C-alpha positions as a Python dict, from the first residue, in 0.01 Angstrom:
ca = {
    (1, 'X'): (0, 0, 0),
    (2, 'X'): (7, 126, 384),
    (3, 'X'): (233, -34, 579),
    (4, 'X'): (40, -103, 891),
    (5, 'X'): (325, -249, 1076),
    (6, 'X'): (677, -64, 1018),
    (7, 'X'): (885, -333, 1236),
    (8, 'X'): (807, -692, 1217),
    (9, 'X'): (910, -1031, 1117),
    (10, 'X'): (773, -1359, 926),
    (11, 'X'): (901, -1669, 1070),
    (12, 'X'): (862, -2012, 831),
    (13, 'X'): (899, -2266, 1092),
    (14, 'X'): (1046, -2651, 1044),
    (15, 'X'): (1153, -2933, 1287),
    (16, 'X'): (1564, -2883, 1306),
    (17, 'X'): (1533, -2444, 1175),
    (18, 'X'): (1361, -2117, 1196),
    (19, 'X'): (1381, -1935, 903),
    (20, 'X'): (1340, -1537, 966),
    (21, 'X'): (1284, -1239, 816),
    (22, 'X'): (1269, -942, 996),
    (23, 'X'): (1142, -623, 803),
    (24, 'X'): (1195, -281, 870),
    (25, 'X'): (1020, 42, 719),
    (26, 'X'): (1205, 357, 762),
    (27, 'X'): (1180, 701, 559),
    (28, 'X'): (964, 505, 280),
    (29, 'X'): (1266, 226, 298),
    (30, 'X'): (1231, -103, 308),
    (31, 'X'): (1499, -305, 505),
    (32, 'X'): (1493, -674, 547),
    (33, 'X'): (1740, -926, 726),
    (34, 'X'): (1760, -1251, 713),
    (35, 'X'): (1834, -1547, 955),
    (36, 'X'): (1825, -1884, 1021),
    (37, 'X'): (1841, -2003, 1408),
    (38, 'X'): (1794, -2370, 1529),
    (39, 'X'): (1477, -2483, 1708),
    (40, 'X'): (1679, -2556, 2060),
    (41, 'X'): (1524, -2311, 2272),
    (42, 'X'): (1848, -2080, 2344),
    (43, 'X'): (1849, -2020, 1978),
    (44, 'X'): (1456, -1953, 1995),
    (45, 'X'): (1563, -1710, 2317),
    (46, 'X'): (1846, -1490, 2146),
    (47, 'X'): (1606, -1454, 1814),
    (48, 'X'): (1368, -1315, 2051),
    (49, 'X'): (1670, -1090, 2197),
    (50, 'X'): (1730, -978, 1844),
    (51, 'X'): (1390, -911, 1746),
    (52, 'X'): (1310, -717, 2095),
    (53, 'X'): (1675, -533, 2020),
    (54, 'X'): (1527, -440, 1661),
    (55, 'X'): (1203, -257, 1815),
    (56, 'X'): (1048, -551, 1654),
    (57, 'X'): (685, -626, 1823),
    (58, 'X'): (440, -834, 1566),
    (59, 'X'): (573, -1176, 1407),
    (60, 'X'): (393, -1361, 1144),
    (61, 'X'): (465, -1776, 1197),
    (62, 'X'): (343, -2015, 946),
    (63, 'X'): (178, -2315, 1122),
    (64, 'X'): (338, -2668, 1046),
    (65, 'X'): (219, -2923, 1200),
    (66, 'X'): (340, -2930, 1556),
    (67, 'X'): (653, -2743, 1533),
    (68, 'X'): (545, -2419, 1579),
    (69, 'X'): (408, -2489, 1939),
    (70, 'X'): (738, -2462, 2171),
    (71, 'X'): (859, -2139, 1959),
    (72, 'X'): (537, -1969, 2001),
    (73, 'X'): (492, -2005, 2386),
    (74, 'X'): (909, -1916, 2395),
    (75, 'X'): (802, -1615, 2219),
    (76, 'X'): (423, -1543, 2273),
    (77, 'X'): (480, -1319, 2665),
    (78, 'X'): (690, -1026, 2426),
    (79, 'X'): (560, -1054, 2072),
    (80, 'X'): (171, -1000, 1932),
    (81, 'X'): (188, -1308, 1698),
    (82, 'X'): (-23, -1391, 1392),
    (83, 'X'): (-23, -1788, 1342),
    (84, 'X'): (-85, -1835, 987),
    (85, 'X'): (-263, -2166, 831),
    (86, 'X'): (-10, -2307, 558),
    (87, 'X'): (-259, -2362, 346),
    (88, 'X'): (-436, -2041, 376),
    (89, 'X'): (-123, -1870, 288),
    (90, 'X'): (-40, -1748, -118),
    (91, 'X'): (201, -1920, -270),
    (92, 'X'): (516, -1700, -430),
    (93, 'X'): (497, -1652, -721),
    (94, 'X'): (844, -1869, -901),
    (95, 'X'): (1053, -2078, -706),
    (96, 'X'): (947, -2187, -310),
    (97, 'X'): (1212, -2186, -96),
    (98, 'X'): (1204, -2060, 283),
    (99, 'X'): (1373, -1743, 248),
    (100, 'X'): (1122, -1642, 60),
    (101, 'X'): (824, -1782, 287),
    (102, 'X'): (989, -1603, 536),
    (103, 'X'): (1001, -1235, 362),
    (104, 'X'): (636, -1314, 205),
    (105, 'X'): (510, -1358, 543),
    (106, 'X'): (663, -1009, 710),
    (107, 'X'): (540, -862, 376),
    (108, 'X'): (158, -966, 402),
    (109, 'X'): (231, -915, 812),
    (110, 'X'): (368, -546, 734),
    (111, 'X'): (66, -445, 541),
    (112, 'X'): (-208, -628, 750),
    (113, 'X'): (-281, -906, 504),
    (114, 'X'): (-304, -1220, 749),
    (115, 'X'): (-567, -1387, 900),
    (116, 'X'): (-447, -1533, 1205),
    (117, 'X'): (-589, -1880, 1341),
    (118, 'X'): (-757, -1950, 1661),
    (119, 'X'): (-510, -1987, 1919),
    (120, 'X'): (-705, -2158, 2237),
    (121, 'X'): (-580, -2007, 2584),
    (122, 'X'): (-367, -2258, 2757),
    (123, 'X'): (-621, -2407, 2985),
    (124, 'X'): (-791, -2529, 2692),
    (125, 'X'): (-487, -2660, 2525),
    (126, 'X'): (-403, -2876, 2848),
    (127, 'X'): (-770, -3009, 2835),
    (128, 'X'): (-757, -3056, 2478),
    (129, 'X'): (-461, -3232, 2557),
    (130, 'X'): (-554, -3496, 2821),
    (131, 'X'): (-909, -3523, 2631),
    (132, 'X'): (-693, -3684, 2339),
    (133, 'X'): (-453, -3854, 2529),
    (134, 'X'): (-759, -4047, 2696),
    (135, 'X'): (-895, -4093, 2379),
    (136, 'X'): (-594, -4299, 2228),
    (137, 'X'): (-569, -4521, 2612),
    (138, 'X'): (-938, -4623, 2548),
    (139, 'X'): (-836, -4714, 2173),
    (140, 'X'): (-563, -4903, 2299),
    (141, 'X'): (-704, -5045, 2572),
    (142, 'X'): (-1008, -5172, 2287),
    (143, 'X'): (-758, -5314, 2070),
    (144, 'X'): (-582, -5474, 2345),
    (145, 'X'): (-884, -5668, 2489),
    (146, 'X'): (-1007, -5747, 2095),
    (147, 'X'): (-705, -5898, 2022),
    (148, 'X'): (-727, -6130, 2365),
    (149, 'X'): (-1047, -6236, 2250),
    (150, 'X'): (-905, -6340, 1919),
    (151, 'X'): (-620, -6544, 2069),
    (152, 'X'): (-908, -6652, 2305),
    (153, 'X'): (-1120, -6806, 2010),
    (154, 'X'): (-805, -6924, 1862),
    (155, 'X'): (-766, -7130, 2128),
    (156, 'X'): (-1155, -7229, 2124),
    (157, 'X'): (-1211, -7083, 2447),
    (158, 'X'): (-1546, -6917, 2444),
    (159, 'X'): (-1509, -6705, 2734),
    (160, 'X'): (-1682, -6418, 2569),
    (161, 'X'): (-2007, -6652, 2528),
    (162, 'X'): (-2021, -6692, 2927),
    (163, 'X'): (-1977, -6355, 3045),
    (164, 'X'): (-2039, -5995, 2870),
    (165, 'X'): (-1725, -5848, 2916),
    (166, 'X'): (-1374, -6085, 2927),
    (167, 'X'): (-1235, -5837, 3099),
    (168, 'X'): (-1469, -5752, 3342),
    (169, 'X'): (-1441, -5945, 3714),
    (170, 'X'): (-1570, -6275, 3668),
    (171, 'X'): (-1379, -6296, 3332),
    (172, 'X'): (-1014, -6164, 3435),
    (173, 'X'): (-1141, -6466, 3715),
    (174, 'X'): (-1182, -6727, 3455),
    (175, 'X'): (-887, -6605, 3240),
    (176, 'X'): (-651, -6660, 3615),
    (177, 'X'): (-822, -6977, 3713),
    (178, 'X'): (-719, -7110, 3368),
    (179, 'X'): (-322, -6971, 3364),
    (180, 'X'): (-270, -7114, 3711),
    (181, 'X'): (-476, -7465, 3615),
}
């Protein structure tokens, strides 16, 4: 099979480790090493010294939840990087263990087997972002003013019968007139 890439490197990303596998092609050999680095971002910055020391340019990073995020924008200004989707990736065949995600991942990388995902630019990220974050303070806030209703009809006040919203002007009002009364 050609090897489209001759220098590159699958990462299998966790919370606490980096697993990596950096794979070289030279004179129809195949050479791979192996790490394992930490996830504290001077760890994250001498892998990248390594792999730019190497001559290595294009890593393959499995996407885990959230943890790939910091080591891809530590890495993304000096590397082309393919983001794989964990579930779109082929198991290996026998045992799983991270080494071997690691070296299965430069090896698909190597020969231009991955599809990367959609990686939005940053701008979108940070909108993306605050879009959710004011999506969970409007849940909150929801649950917070259903659950003063409750303790509200608990009590048999029936504020919510004399004005639309209980937390609204004339009701934070009422709900003041009757703490300091």
């Amino acid at each position: 099979m050609e090897v489209v890439y001759p220098r590159c490197s699958g990462l299998d990303v966790h919370k606490r480790f980096v697993v990596v596998c950096l794979s070289i092609v030279e004179y129809g050999q195949r050479h791979k090493e192996l790490r394992q680095v930490s996830t504290m971002t001077h760890d994250i910055l001498a892998l990248k010294t390594w792999l730019l020391a190497s001559g290595c340019r294009q890593i393959a990073m499995e996407s885990t939840g959230v943890f790939w995020k910091p080591i891809y924008h530590l890495l993304e200004d000096s590397f082309e990087i393919v983001l794989v989707n964990a579930q779109h990736m082929k198991a290996v065949p026998g045992r799983k263990t991270d080494v071997k995600d690691a070296e299965w991942l430069a090896d698909l990388l190597q020969h231009g087997l991955l599809k990367a995902s959609f990686i939005p630019s940053s701008e979108q990220q940070a909108v993306r972002d605050l879009t959710r974050t004011r999506m969970r303070l409007i849940q909150e806030r929801t649950r917070l003013v259903n659950r003063i209703q409750k303790v509200l009809e608990d009590a048999n006040i029936k504020l919510a019968v004399v004005v639309s919203d209980v937390m609204g002007v004339t009701g934070k009002a009422i709900l003041t007139a009757l703490v300091a009364g």
